[in-house]
CSV table of C-alpha atoms in Angstrom, one decimal:
chain,number,residue,atom,x,y,z
B,1,MET,CA,-0.3,-21.4,-33.1
B,2,ILE,CA,-0.4,-18.5,-30.7
B,3,GLY,CA,1.4,-19.1,-27.4
B,4,VAL,CA,0.1,-17.4,-24.2
B,5,VAL,CA,2.5,-17.2,-21.2
B,6,GLY,CA,0.4,-17.1,-18.0
B,7,GLY,CA,-3.0,-18.5,-17.1
B,8,GLY,CA,-4.2,-15.5,-15.0
B,9,ILE,CA,-7.3,-13.5,-16.1
B,10,ALA,CA,-5.3,-11.6,-18.7
B,11,GLY,CA,-3.9,-14.8,-20.3
B,12,LEU,CA,-7.2,-16.5,-20.4
B,13,ALA,CA,-8.9,-13.4,-21.8
B,14,ALA,CA,-6.3,-13.2,-24.5
B,15,ALA,CA,-6.7,-16.9,-25.4
B,16,TYR,CA,-10.5,-16.5,-25.4
B,17,ARG,CA,-10.4,-13.5,-27.8
B,18,LEU,CA,-7.9,-15.2,-30.0
B,19,ARG,CA,-10.1,-18.2,-30.2
B,20,GLN,CA,-13.0,-15.9,-31.2
B,21,HIS,CA,-10.7,-14.6,-34.0
B,22,GLY,CA,-10.2,-18.1,-35.2
B,23,TYR,CA,-6.7,-18.9,-33.9
B,24,ASP,CA,-5.2,-22.1,-32.4
B,25,VAL,CA,-4.0,-21.2,-28.9
B,26,GLN,CA,-2.0,-22.8,-26.1
B,27,VAL,CA,-1.8,-21.3,-22.6
B,28,PHE,CA,1.1,-22.2,-20.4
B,29,GLU,CA,0.7,-21.6,-16.7
B,30,ALA,CA,3.6,-22.1,-14.4
B,31,THR,CA,1.6,-22.9,-11.2
B,32,ASP,CA,-0.8,-25.7,-10.7
B,33,ASP,CA,-4.0,-23.7,-11.2
B,34,VAL,CA,-5.2,-20.8,-13.4
B,35,GLY,CA,-6.5,-17.6,-12.0
B,36,GLY,CA,-3.5,-15.7,-10.7
B,37,LEU,CA,-4.7,-13.2,-8.1
B,38,ALA,CA,-8.2,-14.5,-8.6
B,39,ALA,CA,-7.3,-18.0,-7.3
B,40,VAL,CA,-9.6,-19.3,-4.6
B,41,TYR,CA,-9.9,-21.2,-1.3
B,42,GLU,CA,-12.5,-23.8,-0.5
B,43,THR,CA,-15.1,-23.1,2.2
B,44,ASP,CA,-18.1,-25.0,3.6
B,45,GLY,CA,-20.0,-23.4,0.7
B,46,ASP,CA,-18.9,-21.4,-2.3
B,47,ASP,CA,-15.2,-21.0,-3.0
B,48,ILE,CA,-13.8,-17.6,-2.1
B,49,GLU,CA,-10.9,-15.6,-3.5
B,50,LYS,CA,-7.6,-15.7,-1.7
B,51,PHE,CA,-7.3,-11.9,-2.3
B,52,TYR,CA,-10.5,-10.0,-1.9
B,53,HIS,CA,-12.4,-9.0,-5.0
B,54,HIS,CA,-15.4,-7.1,-6.1
B,55,LEU,CA,-16.4,-5.1,-9.1
B,56,SER,CA,-17.1,-1.4,-9.5
B,57,LYS,CA,-19.6,0.0,-11.9
B,58,SER,CA,-16.8,1.5,-14.1
B,59,GLU,CA,-15.6,-2.1,-14.9
B,60,GLU,CA,-17.6,-2.6,-18.1
B,61,THR,CA,-15.5,-5.1,-20.0
B,62,ILE,CA,-15.6,-7.9,-17.4
B,63,VAL,CA,-19.4,-7.4,-17.2
B,64,GLU,CA,-19.7,-7.8,-21.0
B,65,LEU,CA,-17.5,-10.9,-20.8
B,66,ALA,CA,-19.6,-12.5,-18.1
B,67,GLN,CA,-22.7,-11.9,-20.3
B,68,GLU,CA,-21.0,-13.5,-23.3
B,69,LEU,CA,-20.1,-16.6,-21.1
B,70,GLY,CA,-23.7,-16.9,-19.9
B,71,LEU,CA,-23.0,-15.6,-16.4
B,72,GLY,CA,-24.8,-12.3,-16.7
B,73,ASN,CA,-27.6,-13.4,-14.4
B,74,ARG,CA,-25.1,-14.4,-11.7
B,75,LEU,CA,-23.6,-10.9,-11.3
B,76,GLU,CA,-25.2,-9.2,-8.4
B,77,TRP,CA,-24.9,-5.5,-7.5
B,78,LYS,CA,-25.1,-4.8,-3.8
B,79,ILE,CA,-24.3,-2.0,-1.4
B,80,GLY,CA,-20.8,-2.3,0.1
B,81,LYS,CA,-20.8,-0.4,3.4
B,82,ASN,CA,-17.7,1.5,4.3
B,83,SER,CA,-16.3,2.9,7.6
B,84,TYR,CA,-13.2,4.6,8.8
B,85,TYR,CA,-11.7,3.6,12.1
B,86,VAL,CA,-10.3,6.7,13.9
B,87,ASP,CA,-9.4,7.1,17.6
B,88,GLY,CA,-11.2,3.9,18.6
B,89,THR,CA,-14.4,4.5,16.7
B,90,ALA,CA,-15.6,3.1,13.4
B,91,HIS,CA,-17.3,6.0,11.5
B,92,PRO,CA,-19.7,4.9,8.8
B,93,LEU,CA,-19.2,6.9,5.5
B,94,ASP,CA,-21.9,5.6,3.2
B,95,THR,CA,-24.6,8.2,3.0
B,96,ALA,CA,-24.5,11.9,2.7
B,97,TRP,CA,-25.7,12.3,6.3
B,98,GLN,CA,-23.0,10.0,7.7
B,99,ILE,CA,-20.3,11.8,5.8
B,100,ALA,CA,-21.7,15.1,7.1
B,101,ALA,CA,-21.5,13.8,10.6
B,102,TYR,CA,-17.9,12.6,10.4
B,103,PRO,CA,-16.2,14.5,13.2
B,104,HIS,CA,-12.6,14.6,12.0
B,105,MET,CA,-13.0,17.1,9.2
B,106,SER,CA,-14.8,20.5,9.2
B,107,LEU,CA,-17.9,21.0,7.2
B,108,TYR,CA,-15.9,23.0,4.6
B,109,ASP,CA,-13.4,20.2,4.4
B,110,LYS,CA,-16.1,17.7,3.6
B,111,PHE,CA,-17.7,20.0,1.0
B,112,ARG,CA,-14.3,20.4,-0.8
B,113,LEU,CA,-13.7,16.7,-0.7
B,114,GLY,CA,-17.2,16.0,-1.9
B,115,MET,CA,-16.7,18.3,-4.9
B,116,LEU,CA,-13.4,16.5,-5.7
B,117,THR,CA,-15.0,13.1,-5.6
B,118,GLN,CA,-17.6,14.3,-8.0
B,119,GLY,CA,-14.9,15.6,-10.4
B,120,ILE,CA,-15.7,19.3,-9.8
B,121,ASP,CA,-13.0,21.9,-9.3
B,122,VAL,CA,-14.5,24.8,-7.2
B,123,ARG,CA,-11.4,26.8,-6.9
B,124,GLY,CA,-11.9,30.4,-7.9
B,125,GLY,CA,-15.6,30.2,-7.1
B,126,ILE,CA,-16.8,29.0,-10.6
B,127,PRO,CA,-17.3,25.2,-10.8
B,128,ASP,CA,-15.3,23.5,-13.4
B,129,PHE,CA,-16.8,20.1,-14.3
B,130,ASP,CA,-14.1,19.1,-16.7
B,131,ALA,CA,-11.0,19.9,-14.7
B,132,TYR,CA,-10.0,16.3,-13.9
B,133,ASN,CA,-10.9,14.6,-17.2
B,134,GLU,CA,-7.2,14.4,-18.3
B,135,LEU,CA,-5.4,12.4,-15.7
B,136,SER,CA,-2.1,12.8,-17.4
B,137,GLU,CA,-2.1,16.5,-16.5
B,138,TYR,CA,-1.5,15.4,-12.9
B,139,GLU,CA,1.0,12.6,-13.6
B,140,HIS,CA,3.9,14.5,-12.1
B,141,VAL,CA,2.2,16.0,-9.1
B,142,SER,CA,2.3,14.5,-5.6
B,143,ILE,CA,-1.0,13.6,-3.9
B,144,ARG,CA,-0.1,15.9,-1.0
B,145,ASP,CA,0.4,18.9,-3.2
B,146,PHE,CA,-2.7,18.1,-5.3
B,147,VAL,CA,-5.1,17.5,-2.4
B,148,VAL,CA,-3.9,20.6,-0.4
B,149,GLU,CA,-4.3,22.8,-3.5
B,150,HIS,CA,-7.6,21.4,-4.7
B,151,THR,CA,-9.3,20.8,-1.4
B,152,THR,CA,-7.8,21.8,2.0
B,153,ARG,CA,-4.9,20.8,4.2
B,154,GLY,CA,-7.4,19.3,6.7
B,155,VAL,CA,-8.7,16.9,4.0
B,156,TYR,CA,-5.2,15.7,3.4
B,157,GLU,CA,-4.0,15.4,7.0
B,158,ASN,CA,-7.2,14.0,8.5
B,159,PHE,CA,-8.5,11.8,5.7
B,160,VAL,CA,-6.2,11.1,2.8
B,161,ASP,CA,-2.8,10.8,4.5
B,162,PRO,CA,-3.8,7.9,6.8
B,163,LEU,CA,-5.3,6.0,3.8
B,164,LEU,CA,-2.0,6.5,1.8
B,165,ASP,CA,-0.1,5.2,4.8
B,166,GLY,CA,-2.1,2.0,4.7
B,167,LYS,CA,-1.8,1.6,1.0
B,168,PHE,CA,1.8,2.7,0.1
B,169,GLY,CA,3.6,3.1,3.4
B,170,HIS,CA,6.9,5.0,3.1
B,171,ARG,CA,6.3,5.3,-0.6
B,172,LYS,CA,3.2,7.5,-0.3
B,173,ASP,CA,5.0,10.7,-1.2
B,174,ASP,CA,6.1,9.1,-4.5
B,175,ILE,CA,2.6,8.4,-5.7
B,176,SER,CA,1.1,10.6,-8.4
B,177,ALA,CA,-2.1,12.6,-8.1
B,178,ALA,CA,-3.2,11.1,-11.4
B,179,TRP,CA,-3.4,7.7,-9.6
B,180,PHE,CA,-5.4,9.3,-6.8
B,181,LEU,CA,-7.9,10.9,-9.2
B,182,GLY,CA,-8.1,7.7,-11.2
B,183,ARG,CA,-8.8,5.8,-8.0
B,184,ILE,CA,-11.7,8.1,-7.2
B,185,ARG,CA,-13.1,7.7,-10.7
B,186,PHE,CA,-12.5,3.9,-10.7
B,187,ARG,CA,-14.6,3.3,-7.6
B,188,GLY,CA,-17.6,4.2,-9.7
B,189,GLU,CA,-21.1,4.7,-8.5
B,190,ARG,CA,-22.4,5.7,-5.1
B,191,ASP,CA,-26.0,6.0,-3.9
B,192,LEU,CA,-26.0,8.9,-1.5
B,193,LEU,CA,-28.9,7.4,0.4
B,194,ARG,CA,-27.4,3.9,0.8
B,195,GLY,CA,-23.7,3.8,-0.1
B,196,GLU,CA,-21.3,2.4,-2.8
B,197,ILE,CA,-22.6,0.0,-5.3
B,198,LEU,CA,-20.3,-3.0,-5.9
B,199,GLY,CA,-20.6,-6.2,-7.9
B,200,TYR,CA,-20.0,-9.8,-7.1
B,201,PHE,CA,-20.9,-13.1,-8.7
B,202,ASP,CA,-23.2,-15.7,-7.1
B,203,GLY,CA,-20.6,-18.3,-6.5
B,204,GLY,CA,-17.7,-15.9,-6.5
B,205,PHE,CA,-15.2,-15.4,-9.3
B,206,ARG,CA,-14.5,-19.1,-9.7
B,207,PRO,CA,-17.5,-19.6,-12.1
B,208,LEU,CA,-16.1,-16.8,-14.3
B,209,LEU,CA,-12.7,-18.5,-14.4
B,210,ASP,CA,-14.3,-21.9,-15.1
B,211,ALA,CA,-16.4,-20.5,-17.9
B,212,LEU,CA,-13.3,-18.9,-19.4
B,213,VAL,CA,-11.4,-22.1,-19.3
B,214,ASP,CA,-14.2,-24.0,-20.9
B,215,ALA,CA,-14.5,-21.3,-23.7
B,216,VAL,CA,-10.7,-21.5,-24.3
B,217,GLY,CA,-10.8,-25.3,-24.1
B,218,ARG,CA,-9.2,-27.2,-21.3
B,219,GLU,CA,-7.1,-29.1,-23.8
B,220,ASN,CA,-5.6,-25.7,-24.8
B,221,ILE,CA,-4.3,-24.9,-21.3
B,222,THR,CA,-1.4,-26.6,-19.6
B,223,THR,CA,-0.7,-25.9,-15.9
B,224,GLY,CA,2.5,-26.7,-14.1
B,225,ALA,CA,4.2,-25.5,-17.3
B,226,ARG,CA,6.9,-22.9,-17.0
B,227,VAL,CA,8.1,-21.2,-20.2
B,228,THR,CA,11.8,-21.1,-20.0
B,229,GLU,CA,12.8,-19.7,-23.4
B,230,LEU,CA,11.3,-17.5,-26.1
B,231,ALA,CA,13.2,-18.0,-29.4
B,232,THR,CA,13.3,-15.8,-32.5
B,233,ASP,CA,14.6,-16.4,-36.0
B,234,GLY,CA,16.2,-13.0,-36.0
B,235,GLU,CA,13.1,-11.1,-37.2
B,236,SER,CA,10.1,-12.6,-35.5
B,237,VAL,CA,9.2,-15.0,-32.7
B,238,ASP,CA,9.8,-18.6,-33.6
B,239,SER,CA,9.2,-21.0,-30.6
B,240,LEU,CA,8.6,-21.4,-26.9
B,241,THR,CA,10.4,-23.9,-24.7
B,242,VAL,CA,8.3,-25.2,-21.8
B,243,ALA,CA,9.3,-27.2,-18.8
B,244,THR,CA,6.9,-29.5,-17.0
B,245,ALA,CA,7.1,-32.4,-14.6
B,246,ASP,CA,7.3,-34.7,-17.7
B,247,GLY,CA,10.3,-32.9,-19.2
B,248,THR,CA,11.0,-30.1,-21.6
B,249,THR,CA,9.2,-29.5,-25.0
B,250,THR,CA,9.5,-26.9,-27.7
B,251,HIS,CA,6.4,-25.4,-29.4
B,252,ASP,CA,6.5,-23.6,-32.7
B,253,VAL,CA,4.5,-20.3,-32.4
B,254,ASP,CA,3.5,-17.5,-34.8
B,255,SER,CA,3.0,-15.0,-31.9
B,256,VAL,CA,3.3,-14.9,-28.2
B,257,VAL,CA,1.3,-13.0,-25.6
B,258,VAL,CA,3.2,-12.7,-22.3
B,259,ALA,CA,0.4,-12.3,-19.7
B,260,ALA,CA,2.6,-12.3,-16.7
B,261,MET,CA,4.6,-9.9,-14.5
B,262,PRO,CA,7.3,-7.9,-16.2
B,263,ASN,CA,10.1,-9.9,-14.6
B,264,VAL,CA,8.9,-12.9,-16.6
B,265,LEU,CA,8.9,-10.7,-19.8
B,266,GLU,CA,12.5,-9.6,-19.0
B,267,ASP,CA,13.7,-13.2,-18.3
B,268,LEU,CA,12.3,-14.3,-21.7
B,269,THR,CA,13.1,-11.3,-23.9
B,270,GLY,CA,15.5,-9.0,-22.1
B,271,TYR,CA,13.0,-6.2,-22.1
B,272,GLU,CA,13.4,-4.2,-18.9
B,273,CYS,CA,10.5,-2.6,-17.2
B,274,ASP,CA,11.2,0.1,-14.5
B,275,ILE,CA,7.8,-0.2,-12.7
B,276,GLU,CA,8.2,-1.2,-9.1
B,277,PHE,CA,5.6,-3.5,-7.4
B,278,GLN,CA,4.4,-3.8,-3.9
B,279,GLY,CA,3.6,-7.0,-2.2
B,280,ALA,CA,0.5,-8.1,-0.4
B,281,VAL,CA,-0.1,-10.2,2.7
B,282,CYS,CA,-3.8,-11.1,2.9
B,283,GLY,CA,-5.4,-13.1,5.6
B,284,LEU,CA,-8.8,-14.8,5.5
B,285,VAL,CA,-10.3,-15.5,8.9
B,286,THR,CA,-13.1,-18.0,9.2
B,287,MET,CA,-15.2,-17.1,12.4
B,288,SER,CA,-18.3,-18.3,14.1
B,289,GLU,CA,-19.2,-14.7,15.0
B,290,SER,CA,-19.2,-11.4,13.2
B,291,LEU,CA,-16.6,-8.8,14.0
B,292,LEU,CA,-17.7,-5.7,12.2
B,293,ASP,CA,-21.0,-4.0,11.3
B,294,THR,CA,-19.6,-2.9,7.9
B,295,TYR,CA,-18.1,-4.5,4.8
B,296,TRP,CA,-15.0,-2.4,4.4
B,297,LEU,CA,-13.1,-0.8,7.3
B,298,ASN,CA,-10.2,1.5,6.6
B,299,VAL,CA,-7.9,2.0,9.6
B,300,ALA,CA,-6.4,5.4,10.2
B,301,HIS,CA,-3.9,4.6,13.0
B,302,ASP,CA,-0.5,2.9,12.6
B,303,ALA,CA,-1.8,-0.7,12.6
B,304,PRO,CA,0.0,-3.7,11.1
B,305,PHE,CA,-2.8,-3.8,8.4
B,306,GLY,CA,-4.6,-1.2,6.4
B,307,SER,CA,-8.1,-2.6,6.1
B,308,LEU,CA,-10.4,-5.1,7.6
B,309,ILE,CA,-13.0,-6.4,5.1
B,310,GLU,CA,-15.8,-8.6,6.4
B,311,HIS,CA,-16.9,-10.3,3.2
B,312,THR,CA,-20.0,-11.8,4.8
B,313,ASN,CA,-21.3,-8.3,5.5
B,314,PHE,CA,-21.4,-8.0,1.8
B,315,ILE,CA,-22.3,-11.5,0.6
B,316,PRO,CA,-24.6,-13.6,2.9
B,317,LYS,CA,-22.8,-16.0,5.2
B,318,GLU,CA,-25.2,-18.7,4.2
B,319,ARG,CA,-23.3,-19.1,1.0
B,320,TYR,CA,-20.3,-20.2,3.0
B,321,GLY,CA,-21.9,-22.7,5.3
B,322,GLY,CA,-23.0,-20.1,7.8
B,323,ASP,CA,-19.4,-19.0,8.6
B,324,HIS,CA,-18.3,-15.4,8.9
B,325,LEU,CA,-15.4,-14.5,6.6
B,326,LEU,CA,-13.0,-11.6,7.3
B,327,TYR,CA,-10.1,-10.4,5.2
B,328,ILE,CA,-7.2,-8.7,6.8
B,329,ALA,CA,-5.2,-6.7,4.2
B,330,SER,CA,-1.7,-5.4,4.3
B,331,TYR,CA,0.7,-4.1,1.6
B,332,VAL,CA,4.5,-4.2,1.8
B,333,GLN,CA,6.8,-2.1,-0.2
B,334,SER,CA,9.8,-4.3,0.1
B,335,ARG,CA,10.5,-8.0,0.9
B,336,GLU,CA,12.8,-6.7,3.6
B,337,GLU,CA,9.8,-5.4,5.7
B,338,GLU,CA,9.2,-7.2,8.9
B,339,LEU,CA,5.7,-8.3,8.0
B,340,TRP,CA,6.9,-10.1,4.9
B,341,GLN,CA,9.7,-11.8,6.8
B,342,MET,CA,7.3,-13.2,9.5
B,343,ASP,CA,5.9,-16.7,9.2
B,344,ASP,CA,2.2,-17.2,9.0
B,345,ASP,CA,1.8,-18.0,12.7
B,346,GLU,CA,3.6,-14.8,13.7
B,347,VAL,CA,1.5,-12.7,11.3
B,348,GLU,CA,-1.7,-14.3,12.8
B,349,GLU,CA,-0.6,-13.5,16.3
B,350,LEU,CA,0.3,-9.9,15.4
B,351,TRP,CA,-2.9,-9.2,13.6
B,352,LEU,CA,-5.2,-10.8,16.1
B,353,ASP,CA,-3.5,-8.9,18.9
B,354,GLU,CA,-4.2,-5.7,17.0
B,355,ILE,CA,-7.9,-6.6,16.5
B,356,GLU,CA,-8.2,-7.3,20.2
B,357,SER,CA,-6.8,-3.8,20.9
B,358,MET,CA,-9.3,-2.3,18.5
B,359,TYR,CA,-12.2,-4.4,19.6
B,360,PRO,CA,-11.9,-5.5,23.3
B,361,ASP,CA,-14.9,-7.7,23.0
B,362,PHE,CA,-13.4,-9.8,20.3
B,363,ASP,CA,-13.1,-13.4,21.3
B,364,ARG,CA,-10.3,-15.4,19.7
B,365,SER,CA,-12.2,-18.6,20.3
B,366,THR,CA,-14.5,-17.6,17.5
B,367,VAL,CA,-11.7,-18.0,15.0
B,368,GLU,CA,-12.1,-21.4,13.3
B,369,GLU,CA,-9.5,-21.0,10.6
B,370,PHE,CA,-6.8,-18.5,9.6
B,371,ARG,CA,-5.3,-18.7,6.1
B,372,ILE,CA,-2.7,-16.3,4.7
B,373,ALA,CA,-1.9,-15.7,1.0
B,374,ARG,CA,1.1,-13.7,-0.1
B,375,ASN,CA,2.1,-12.2,-3.4
B,376,PRO,CA,5.3,-10.3,-3.9
B,377,ARG,CA,3.9,-8.4,-6.9
B,378,ALA,CA,0.3,-7.7,-6.0
B,379,GLY,CA,0.1,-4.3,-7.6
B,380,PRO,CA,2.2,-1.5,-9.1
B,381,ILE,CA,3.6,1.4,-7.2
B,382,TYR,CA,2.0,4.2,-9.1
B,383,GLU,CA,4.8,6.7,-8.8
B,384,ARG,CA,4.9,10.0,-10.5
B,385,GLY,CA,5.8,9.5,-14.2
B,386,TYR,CA,4.3,6.1,-14.2
B,387,LEU,CA,2.7,6.4,-17.6
B,388,ASP,CA,6.2,6.7,-19.1
B,389,LEU,CA,7.0,3.3,-17.7
B,390,VAL,CA,4.1,1.1,-19.0
B,391,VAL,CA,5.0,-1.7,-21.3
B,392,PRO,CA,3.5,-1.5,-24.8
B,393,TYR,CA,1.0,-4.2,-25.9
B,394,ASP,CA,2.9,-4.7,-29.1
B,395,LEU,CA,6.6,-5.3,-28.5
B,396,GLY,CA,7.5,-5.8,-32.2
B,397,ASP,CA,9.8,-2.7,-32.3
B,398,GLU,CA,11.3,-3.2,-28.8
B,399,VAL,CA,11.8,-7.0,-28.8
B,400,SER,CA,10.8,-8.9,-31.9
B,401,GLU,CA,7.8,-9.1,-34.3
B,402,GLY,CA,5.1,-11.3,-32.8
B,403,VAL,CA,5.8,-10.6,-29.1
B,404,TYR,CA,2.9,-9.0,-27.1
B,405,TYR,CA,2.5,-8.0,-23.5
B,406,ALA,CA,-0.7,-8.2,-21.4
B,407,GLY,CA,0.6,-8.3,-17.9
B,408,MET,CA,0.1,-5.9,-14.9
B,409,ALA,CA,2.6,-3.4,-16.3
B,410,SER,CA,0.3,-2.6,-19.3
B,411,ALA,CA,-1.6,0.6,-19.8
B,412,SER,CA,-5.0,-1.1,-19.0
B,413,GLN,CA,-3.9,-1.5,-15.3
B,414,TYR,CA,-3.7,2.3,-14.8
B,415,PRO,CA,-4.9,4.1,-12.8
B,416,GLU,CA,-5.9,1.1,-10.8
B,417,ARG,CA,-5.1,-2.6,-11.2
B,418,SER,CA,-8.2,-4.8,-11.6
B,419,LEU,CA,-9.5,-8.0,-13.2
B,420,ASN,CA,-11.2,-5.8,-15.7
B,421,GLY,CA,-7.9,-4.3,-16.6
B,422,GLY,CA,-6.4,-7.8,-17.2
B,423,ILE,CA,-9.2,-8.7,-19.5
B,424,VAL,CA,-8.8,-5.4,-21.4
B,425,ALA,CA,-5.0,-6.1,-21.8
B,426,GLY,CA,-5.7,-9.6,-23.1
B,427,TYR,CA,-8.2,-8.3,-25.6
B,428,GLU,CA,-5.9,-5.5,-26.7
B,429,CYS,CA,-3.1,-8.0,-27.5
B,430,ALA,CA,-5.4,-10.5,-29.3
B,431,ASP,CA,-7.0,-7.8,-31.4
B,432,ARG,CA,-3.5,-6.5,-32.4
B,433,ILE,CA,-2.6,-10.0,-33.5
B,434,ALA,CA,-5.8,-10.3,-35.5
B,435,GLN,CA,-5.0,-7.1,-37.3
B,436,LYS,CA,-1.6,-8.4,-38.4
B,437,ARG,CA,-2.1,-12.1,-39.0
B,438,ARG,CA,-4.9,-14.1,-40.6
B,439,PRO,CA,-5.9,-17.3,-38.9
B,440,ASP,CA,-6.2,-20.7,-40.5
B,441,PRO,CA,-9.2,-20.4,-42.8
B,442,ASP,CA,-10.2,-24.0,-42.2
B,443,ARG,CA,-10.6,-23.4,-38.5
B,444,GLU,CA,-13.9,-22.2,-37.1
B,445,SER,CA,-13.9,-19.4,-34.6
B,446,VAL,CA,-15.5,-19.8,-31.2
B,447,PRO,CA,-18.8,-17.9,-31.1
B,448,ALA,CA,-19.9,-15.9,-28.1
B,449,ASP,CA,-22.8,-17.3,-26.1
B,450,ASP,CA,-26.1,-15.5,-26.5
């Protein structure tokens, strides 16, 4: 049997792939539900993710998985409209004309930024279309130095710097230019006449999780099951000890995929990962009236949140019983930060006060429900030299033969964390196991759906 520690998207993907390879699998999830950062709330219609999600065109593996699971026709590609709130005004930045009209950068600044987003280096007067293909070349360069050198100081100060403030706070100068370039590439496809093309499932991401669970087999997944010990026989992994409400059990395993945060890996194996993580505080506001005229609003000033994301300006409100759904997103770099220390009522008051300041016509009586989700390790801090810190998929040399890692500190979650990256990590571990071990010949593999 192969044991999988963690029932998030990476753990489920690893189990699914292992089942395809013909292995018996058991997934152990410490919480009461699978999904991890893709867990959901109920609404008056479809479920919705506690932390906002959508897909970019560059995320091909999750699209292929959805097709295998029979959900290809439920994946919809829509225009996600973006704006930038600066000095009391939300400036749309979807079409070429809107970008050209943005008043806080010169025309030359916008030209240089546009060339960078297209992956073209125009320094020296001769366009270089391959300059940014190797992200590792910029791994030890700060974003400030890179943007000023490759575009202009105006681009950095008037556009990039406020976005970094909202994303990484006081850690912004530590972040590598490789992450910044990867982020641009990750966001994928843009229609210059309409805006950015983003994907979302009819019904949200819950149907994908449910289909994965069904493919793995619900009998092969145990929730409320915390793995407390990973034992070896001196050469290879031997067993997992699992604590549930019913007691503690030990399971013999041939291999283990740890599809969890690196602190779990360290607790079980002693392997230390030096990657630091930022936390997220994410609100979901259910409203009777719309607040924004865009999907995604980045905020340039020093607000207690970095973005406002009106989900029902992307997906029709009719899918949620006619309610308007607004995410309020904020990252914290330390659990000592004031926002993390506040209780939910204090966060709600702080955030709604700021929205009233930004939008004087906002009426709090339109707020029907305010829910807050927190995660202390929502994403890595992509500091310079990050690639030297990623955890290998195969930890046979570092820990013990048969130990694999598919968590958020793996290479697939660079240059940007994503559900797609989690699936890739799960597949990478499963395929490595299949290359080393032969499954039970009497057991049939799980076929992919047509």
